[in-house]
Coordinates of C-alpha atoms in Angstrom, one line a residue:
M14 CA 0.0 0.0 0.0
N15 CA 1.5 3.3 -1.0
Q16 CA 1.8 6.3 1.3
N17 CA -1.2 8.2 -0.1
K18 CA -3.5 5.2 0.1
W19 CA -2.4 4.4 3.7
M20 CA -3.1 8.0 4.7
G21 CA -6.5 7.8 3.1
V22 CA -7.4 4.7 5.0
L23 CA -6.4 6.4 8.3
E24 CA -8.4 9.5 7.4
N25 CA -11.5 7.5 6.5
L26 CA -11.3 5.5 9.8
L27 CA -10.4 8.3 12.3
L28 CA -11.9 11.5 11.0
P29 CA -15.6 10.5 11.1
L30 CA -15.1 9.1 14.6
A31 CA -13.4 12.3 15.8
D32 CA -16.1 14.4 14.1
K33 CA -18.8 12.5 16.0
L34 CA -17.0 12.8 19.3
N35 CA -16.3 16.5 18.8
N36 CA -20.0 17.2 18.0
N37 CA -21.5 15.0 20.6
R38 CA -23.5 17.2 22.9
Y39 CA -23.0 15.0 26.0
L40 CA -19.2 14.7 25.6
T41 CA -19.0 18.5 24.9
A42 CA -21.1 19.2 28.1
L43 CA -18.9 16.8 30.1
R44 CA -15.7 18.5 28.9
D45 CA -17.1 21.9 29.6
G46 CA -18.3 20.8 33.0
F47 CA -14.8 19.8 34.0
M48 CA -13.5 23.2 32.7
V49 CA -16.0 24.9 35.0
A50 CA -14.6 23.0 38.0
L51 CA -10.9 23.3 37.0
P52 CA -10.0 26.6 38.7
L53 CA -11.5 25.3 42.0
I54 CA -9.7 22.0 41.6
I55 CA -6.4 23.7 41.0
F56 CA -6.9 26.1 44.0
G57 CA -7.5 23.1 46.3
S58 CA -4.5 21.2 44.9
I59 CA -2.2 24.1 45.5
F60 CA -3.0 24.1 49.2
V61 CA -2.6 20.3 49.4
V62 CA 0.9 20.9 48.2
I63 CA 1.5 23.7 50.6
A64 CA 0.0 21.7 53.5
N65 CA 2.3 18.7 52.8
F66 CA 5.5 20.5 51.9
P67 CA 8.5 18.2 52.4
F68 CA 10.4 18.2 55.7
L69 CA 8.0 20.6 57.3
D70 CA 6.9 18.0 59.8
R71 CA 10.6 17.7 60.9
V72 CA 11.0 21.5 61.3
L73 CA 7.8 22.1 63.3
S74 CA 6.6 20.4 66.4
E75 CA 3.9 17.8 66.1
E76 CA 1.3 20.2 67.5
A77 CA 2.4 23.1 65.3
Y78 CA 2.4 20.9 62.2
A79 CA -1.1 19.6 63.0
A80 CA -2.4 23.2 63.6
Y81 CA -0.7 24.2 60.3
Q82 CA -2.5 21.5 58.3
N83 CA -5.8 22.1 60.0
A84 CA -5.6 25.8 59.1
L85 CA -5.0 25.0 55.4
G86 CA -7.3 22.0 55.3
P87 CA -10.6 23.9 54.4
A88 CA -9.0 25.1 51.2
S89 CA -9.0 21.6 49.7
A90 CA -12.0 20.3 51.6
A91 CA -14.2 23.1 50.1
T92 CA -13.0 22.6 46.6
L93 CA -11.0 19.5 45.6
S94 CA -12.8 17.1 48.0
I95 CA -16.3 18.1 46.6
M96 CA -15.3 18.6 43.0
G97 CA -18.1 16.4 41.8
L98 CA -20.6 19.1 42.8
F99 CA -19.0 21.7 40.6
V100 CA -18.7 19.3 37.6
I101 CA -22.4 18.4 38.0
I102 CA -23.5 22.1 37.9
G103 CA -21.2 22.7 34.9
I104 CA -22.5 19.7 32.9
G105 CA -26.2 20.6 33.6
Y106 CA -25.6 24.3 32.8
K107 CA -23.8 23.6 29.5
L108 CA -26.1 20.9 28.3
T109 CA -29.2 23.0 29.0
E110 CA -27.6 26.0 27.4
H111 CA -26.9 23.8 24.3
Y112 CA -30.7 23.5 23.9
G113 CA -31.2 27.3 24.0
L114 CA -32.6 27.3 27.5
E115 CA -31.4 29.1 30.6
G116 CA -28.3 27.1 31.8
I117 CA -28.5 28.1 35.4
Y118 CA -31.8 26.1 35.9
G119 CA -30.2 23.0 34.2
G120 CA -27.3 23.4 36.6
V121 CA -29.3 23.6 39.8
V122 CA -31.8 20.9 38.8
S123 CA -28.8 18.6 38.1
L124 CA -27.3 19.3 41.5
A125 CA -30.6 18.7 43.3
A126 CA -31.3 15.5 41.4
F127 CA -27.8 14.2 42.3
L128 CA -28.4 15.1 46.0
I129 CA -31.7 13.2 45.9
M130 CA -30.0 10.1 44.5
T131 CA -27.1 10.4 47.0
P132 CA -27.1 8.3 50.2
Q133 CA -27.8 10.6 53.2
V134 CA -26.6 8.3 56.0
L135 CA -23.2 8.5 57.7
E136 CA -22.4 6.0 60.4
N137 CA -26.1 5.3 61.1
V138 CA -26.8 9.0 61.4
T139 CA -29.5 10.0 58.9
G140 CA -29.7 13.4 57.1
V141 CA -25.9 13.6 56.7
I142 CA -24.3 13.4 53.2
P143 CA -20.7 11.9 53.3
T144 CA -18.4 14.4 51.6
S145 CA -16.6 11.4 50.0
V146 CA -19.5 10.9 47.6
L147 CA -19.5 14.6 46.6
G148 CA -16.0 14.2 45.1
A149 CA -14.6 12.0 42.4
E150 CA -16.2 8.9 44.1
G151 CA -19.7 10.2 43.2
L152 CA -18.6 11.5 39.8
F153 CA -20.1 8.8 37.7
L154 CA -23.5 9.0 39.3
G155 CA -23.3 12.8 39.0
I156 CA -22.5 12.6 35.3
F157 CA -25.4 10.3 34.5
T158 CA -27.7 12.3 36.8
S159 CA -26.8 15.6 35.1
F160 CA -27.4 14.2 31.6
I161 CA -30.8 12.7 32.5
A162 CA -31.9 15.7 34.7
S163 CA -31.1 18.2 31.9
E164 CA -32.9 16.1 29.3
L165 CA -36.0 15.8 31.5
Y166 CA -36.0 19.5 32.3
R167 CA -35.7 20.3 28.5
Y168 CA -38.5 17.8 27.7
F169 CA -41.0 19.4 30.2
V170 CA -40.1 22.9 29.1
K171 CA -40.5 22.0 25.4
K172 CA -43.9 20.5 26.3
N173 CA -44.8 23.9 27.6
W174 CA -45.6 22.6 31.0
V175 CA -44.8 25.9 32.6
I176 CA -46.5 28.6 34.6
K177 CA -47.0 31.8 32.5
M178 CA -47.0 35.0 34.5
P179 CA -49.0 38.0 33.3
A180 CA -47.4 41.0 31.7
G181 CA -45.8 43.4 34.1
V182 CA -44.3 40.8 36.4
P183 CA -40.6 41.3 36.8
D184 CA -38.6 39.2 34.3
A185 CA -36.6 37.4 37.0
V186 CA -39.8 36.3 38.8
S187 CA -41.4 35.2 35.6
R188 CA -38.5 33.0 34.6
S189 CA -38.4 31.5 38.1
F190 CA -42.1 30.5 38.0
S191 CA -41.6 29.2 34.4
A192 CA -39.0 26.8 35.7
L193 CA -41.0 25.6 38.7
I194 CA -43.1 22.8 37.1
P195 CA -40.3 21.4 34.9
I196 CA -38.0 21.3 37.9
A197 CA -40.6 19.8 40.2
L198 CA -41.4 17.1 37.7
T199 CA -37.8 16.3 37.0
L200 CA -36.9 16.0 40.7
S201 CA -40.0 13.9 41.3
V202 CA -38.8 11.4 38.8
F203 CA -35.5 11.1 40.6
L204 CA -37.2 10.7 44.0
I205 CA -39.3 7.8 42.6
V206 CA -36.1 6.2 41.2
R207 CA -34.4 6.6 44.6
I208 CA -37.4 4.9 46.3
L209 CA -37.3 2.0 43.8
F210 CA -33.6 1.5 44.3
S211 CA -34.2 1.1 48.1
Y212 CA -36.0 -2.1 47.3
T213 CA -33.2 -3.6 45.3
P214 CA -30.1 -5.5 46.6
F215 CA -28.0 -2.4 45.7
E216 CA -30.2 -0.2 48.0
T217 CA -28.9 3.1 46.4
A218 CA -28.2 4.3 42.8
Q219 CA -24.7 5.2 44.1
N220 CA -24.0 1.5 44.9
F221 CA -25.5 0.4 41.6
I222 CA -23.4 2.8 39.5
Y223 CA -20.2 2.0 41.5
T224 CA -20.7 -1.8 41.2
V225 CA -21.9 -2.1 37.6
I226 CA -20.1 0.8 35.9
Q227 CA -17.6 2.8 37.9
Q228 CA -15.6 -0.1 39.4
P229 CA -15.1 -2.1 36.2
L230 CA -14.2 1.1 34.2
T231 CA -11.9 2.3 36.9
V232 CA -10.1 -1.0 36.9
L233 CA -9.8 -1.0 33.1
G234 CA -8.7 2.6 33.0
S235 CA -6.0 2.1 35.7
G236 CA -4.2 -0.5 33.5
L237 CA -1.3 0.1 31.2
P238 CA -3.0 -1.3 28.0
A239 CA -6.0 1.0 28.2
T240 CA -3.7 3.9 28.9
I241 CA -1.6 3.1 25.8
V242 CA -4.7 3.0 23.7
A243 CA -5.8 6.4 25.0
V244 CA -2.4 7.9 24.4
L245 CA -2.3 6.5 20.8
L246 CA -5.8 7.9 20.1
I247 CA -4.6 11.4 21.4
Q248 CA -1.7 11.3 19.0
F249 CA -3.7 10.0 16.0
F250 CA -6.3 12.7 16.4
W251 CA -3.7 15.4 16.6
F252 CA -1.9 14.0 13.5
F253 CA -5.1 14.8 11.6
G254 CA -5.4 18.3 13.0
L255 CA -8.0 17.5 15.7
H256 CA -7.4 18.3 19.4
G257 CA -6.8 14.8 20.6
Q258 CA -6.5 15.8 24.2
I259 CA -10.0 17.3 24.3
I260 CA -11.6 14.4 22.4
V261 CA -10.0 11.6 24.5
N262 CA -10.2 13.4 27.8
S263 CA -13.9 13.7 27.4
V264 CA -14.2 9.9 27.7
F265 CA -11.3 9.1 30.1
D266 CA -11.4 12.1 32.5
P267 CA -14.1 10.7 34.8
I268 CA -12.0 7.5 35.2
W269 CA -8.7 9.3 35.6
F270 CA -10.1 11.8 38.2
A271 CA -11.6 9.0 40.2
L272 CA -8.2 7.3 40.3
N273 CA -6.6 10.6 41.2
D274 CA -9.0 11.1 44.1
Q275 CA -8.1 7.7 45.5
N276 CA -4.4 8.6 45.5
L277 CA -5.1 12.0 47.1
K278 CA -7.0 10.5 50.0
A279 CA -4.2 8.0 50.6
F280 CA -1.6 10.7 50.3
Q281 CA -3.3 12.9 52.8
A282 CA -3.8 10.0 55.2
G283 CA -0.1 9.0 54.8
E284 CA -1.0 5.6 53.3
E285 CA 0.4 3.7 50.3
L286 CA -0.9 5.2 47.0
P287 CA -3.1 2.7 45.2
N288 CA -2.8 3.9 41.5
I289 CA -0.1 4.6 39.0
I290 CA -2.4 5.8 36.2
T291 CA -4.2 9.0 37.3
K292 CA -5.1 12.3 35.8
Q293 CA -1.7 13.7 36.8
F294 CA 0.1 10.7 35.3
I295 CA -1.2 11.8 31.9
D296 CA -1.0 15.6 32.5
T297 CA 2.5 15.6 34.1
F298 CA 4.5 12.9 32.5
L299 CA 3.1 13.1 29.0
V300 CA 1.3 16.5 28.3
G301 CA 3.5 18.2 30.9
M302 CA 6.6 17.8 28.8
G303 CA 5.9 20.5 26.2
G304 CA 2.3 19.6 25.4
S305 CA 0.8 16.7 23.6
G306 CA 3.5 14.5 22.0
M307 CA 6.1 15.9 24.4
T308 CA 7.4 18.4 21.8
L309 CA 9.7 20.1 24.2
A310 CA 12.2 17.4 23.3
V311 CA 11.7 18.4 19.6
I312 CA 12.5 22.1 20.5
V313 CA 15.7 21.1 22.3
L314 CA 16.7 18.9 19.3
I315 CA 16.1 21.9 17.0
F316 CA 18.6 23.9 18.9
L317 CA 21.1 21.1 18.8
I318 CA 21.0 19.8 15.3
G319 CA 18.9 22.3 13.3
R320 CA 20.6 23.6 10.1
S321 CA 17.7 24.9 8.0
R322 CA 16.5 28.5 8.6
Q323 CA 12.9 27.3 8.8
I324 CA 13.6 24.8 11.6
K325 CA 15.8 27.3 13.5
E326 CA 13.2 30.0 13.4
L327 CA 10.5 27.5 14.5
G328 CA 12.6 26.6 17.5
K329 CA 12.9 30.2 18.5
L330 CA 9.2 30.7 18.1
G331 CA 8.1 27.5 19.9
A332 CA 10.5 27.6 22.8
P333 CA 8.9 30.2 25.1
P334 CA 5.3 28.7 24.9
G335 CA 6.8 25.1 24.8
L336 CA 8.3 25.7 28.3
F337 CA 4.7 26.1 29.5
N338 CA 3.4 23.1 27.5
V339 CA 1.8 25.1 24.7
N340 CA 2.9 23.4 21.5
E341 CA 0.7 24.7 18.7
P342 CA 3.7 26.4 17.0
I343 CA 5.5 23.1 16.7
I344 CA 2.4 21.1 15.7
F345 CA 1.4 23.5 13.0
G346 CA 4.8 24.9 12.1
L347 CA 7.0 21.8 11.8
P348 CA 4.4 20.6 10.8
I349 CA 3.3 17.5 12.6
I350 CA -0.2 17.5 11.2
M351 CA -0.5 15.2 8.1
N352 CA 3.3 14.9 7.9
P353 CA 4.1 11.2 7.3
L354 CA 7.9 11.8 8.1
V355 CA 7.1 12.4 11.7
L356 CA 4.2 10.0 12.2
I357 CA 6.5 7.2 13.7
P358 CA 8.1 9.3 16.5
W359 CA 4.9 11.2 17.1
L360 CA 3.1 7.9 17.9
L361 CA 6.0 6.0 19.4
A362 CA 7.6 8.5 21.8
P363 CA 4.5 8.9 24.1
V364 CA 3.9 5.1 24.2
V365 CA 7.5 4.4 25.2
V366 CA 7.5 7.1 27.8
T367 CA 4.2 5.8 29.2
I368 CA 5.7 2.3 29.6
I369 CA 8.9 3.6 31.1
T370 CA 7.2 5.8 33.6
Y371 CA 4.7 3.1 34.5
T372 CA 7.4 0.6 35.1
A373 CA 9.5 3.0 37.2
M374 CA 6.6 3.7 39.4
S375 CA 5.5 0.1 39.7
I376 CA 8.9 -1.0 40.9
G377 CA 9.2 1.9 43.3
L378 CA 12.0 3.9 41.6
V379 CA 9.6 6.9 41.3
P380 CA 6.7 7.7 43.7
K381 CA 3.2 7.4 42.2
P382 CA 1.2 10.6 41.5
A383 CA 0.0 12.0 44.8
G384 CA -3.4 13.1 43.5
V385 CA -2.5 16.7 43.5
I386 CA -3.8 18.6 40.5
V387 CA -0.8 20.5 39.1
P388 CA -1.7 23.3 36.5
W389 CA -0.9 21.9 33.1
T390 CA 1.2 25.0 32.2
T391 CA 3.7 24.2 35.0
P392 CA 7.2 23.7 33.5
I393 CA 8.9 20.4 33.3
G394 CA 10.8 19.4 36.5
L395 CA 8.6 21.5 38.8
S396 CA 5.5 19.7 37.6
G397 CA 7.0 16.3 38.2
F398 CA 8.2 17.3 41.7
L399 CA 4.8 18.6 42.7
A400 CA 2.7 15.8 41.1
T401 CA 4.6 13.1 43.0
G402 CA 4.0 14.8 46.4
N403 CA 7.1 17.0 46.3
A404 CA 9.5 14.1 45.4
W405 CA 12.7 14.9 43.5
Q406 CA 12.4 11.6 41.7
G407 CA 9.4 12.9 39.8
A408 CA 11.5 15.7 38.3
V409 CA 14.3 13.3 37.4
M410 CA 11.8 11.0 35.7
Q411 CA 10.6 13.9 33.5
I412 CA 14.2 14.9 32.5
F413 CA 15.0 11.2 31.8
N414 CA 11.9 10.9 29.6
L415 CA 12.9 14.1 27.8
F416 CA 16.2 12.5 26.7
V417 CA 14.2 9.3 25.6
V418 CA 11.9 11.4 23.4
M419 CA 14.9 13.2 22.0
A420 CA 16.6 9.9 21.1
I421 CA 13.4 8.7 19.3
W422 CA 12.9 11.9 17.4
W423 CA 16.6 12.5 16.4
P424 CA 16.8 10.6 13.1
F425 CA 13.4 11.8 11.9
L426 CA 14.1 15.4 12.7
K427 CA 17.5 15.1 11.0
I428 CA 15.8 13.9 7.8
L429 CA 13.2 16.7 7.9
D430 CA 15.8 19.3 8.7
K431 CA 17.9 18.0 5.8
Q432 CA 14.9 18.3 3.4
Y433 CA 14.3 21.9 4.4
Y434 CA 18.0 22.8 4.3
E435 CA 18.4 21.4 0.8
R436 CA 15.2 23.1 -0.4
E437 CA 16.4 26.4 1.0
K438 CA 19.8 26.0 -0.7
G439 CA 18.0 25.3 -4.0
D440 CA 15.8 28.3 -3.6
S441 CA 18.8 30.4 -2.8
S442 CA 20.7 29.2 -5.9
S443 CA 17.7 29.8 -8.1
S444 CA 17.3 33.3 -6.7
Q445 CA 21.0 34.1 -7.3
A446 CA 20.8 32.7 -10.9
A447 CA 17.8 34.9 -11.6
K448 CA 19.6 37.9 -10.3
K449 CA 22.6 37.3 -12.5
A450 CA 20.3 36.8 -15.5
A451 CA 18.6 40.1 -14.8
V452 CA 22.0 41.9 -14.5
R453 CA 23.1 40.5 -17.9
D454 CA 19.8 41.5 -19.5

């Protein structure tokens, strides 16, 4: 099969799939819902890092250290620990807004529906909602609840089952009363579902979702094979000009965040971390090395071996944003998109790094991700240090991976640079010949 036919086959397979995922209203709402929660998640993560700064427990007395952690604890407890609530509101808001309705009502009805479905018993005390189910643990139930609640609310509104206020009533009051019946009917449906679940062996929808869906998916998503598939899909989509990170994260983020939350709880309790694959594994040891495809290594190579003017200028342009994991200049300028010369390193490097990092963490050479959400723009070295609970091994792992990616890219970038260099020489020779001909004339 020649190169053009092979590229055509890949396009026919991947582009329709990517287009469907990009335009799917539920995945879009899910992605946007996480974006709503992201500033709060990062805020809480920052204070988890500060509260668990290394060696501080050795400098301060036991009482002073406990008081220090208790003082900073509410920052993460009010944000990171209940992140599910913010994601639920965001999903409901965005999905309802997609239908041209007022998003805020979709957000609040989704939140109320989730709370109705959530167990309200803690250690035999009724009327108390455990905060654990408001975080990543309850995320799967929250996602399904948000989708269904928003759709039910839309259905009742479209049926025109609303209270219409007379003219002259303030607009805010009119809108509130218009939403009353659709919200009441939607929440009534969830209350009935909750009652029905109480007569099943699962007792609650939370237990049902966790047993039937969340637990199997989490086990699958925590494994190396599924992670490699996700990484390859990200790279494939980017190769065809589609934002692979957004497309794949829409599917995998609920799994990765749930795994992340398990590690965070263990880290805060001083227990062994259960998972290697988490949200921060992907964001820190893959994306956090210059962006998708770890293109910071490509930039370093450009400065080391680049001869063509085009490559050198691209390196100067891509270096500043590349340090903060923004790599669009490299992706579109090298280019990586639809460039068969770089397809092999583009696909191979992230897979190799995933395997190396997973192995290093599984045998204890590098600490597992601590569950702390590090901003994706954090530079290499610092992000590895913070993501592994302030461990220097995390930073060393990133630097080692950088050299691995450089080694994989070296021959391919050399070929590409040679092509550009020879073309520039040819263009220069043609230009000089044209000038000489013009002078003779």
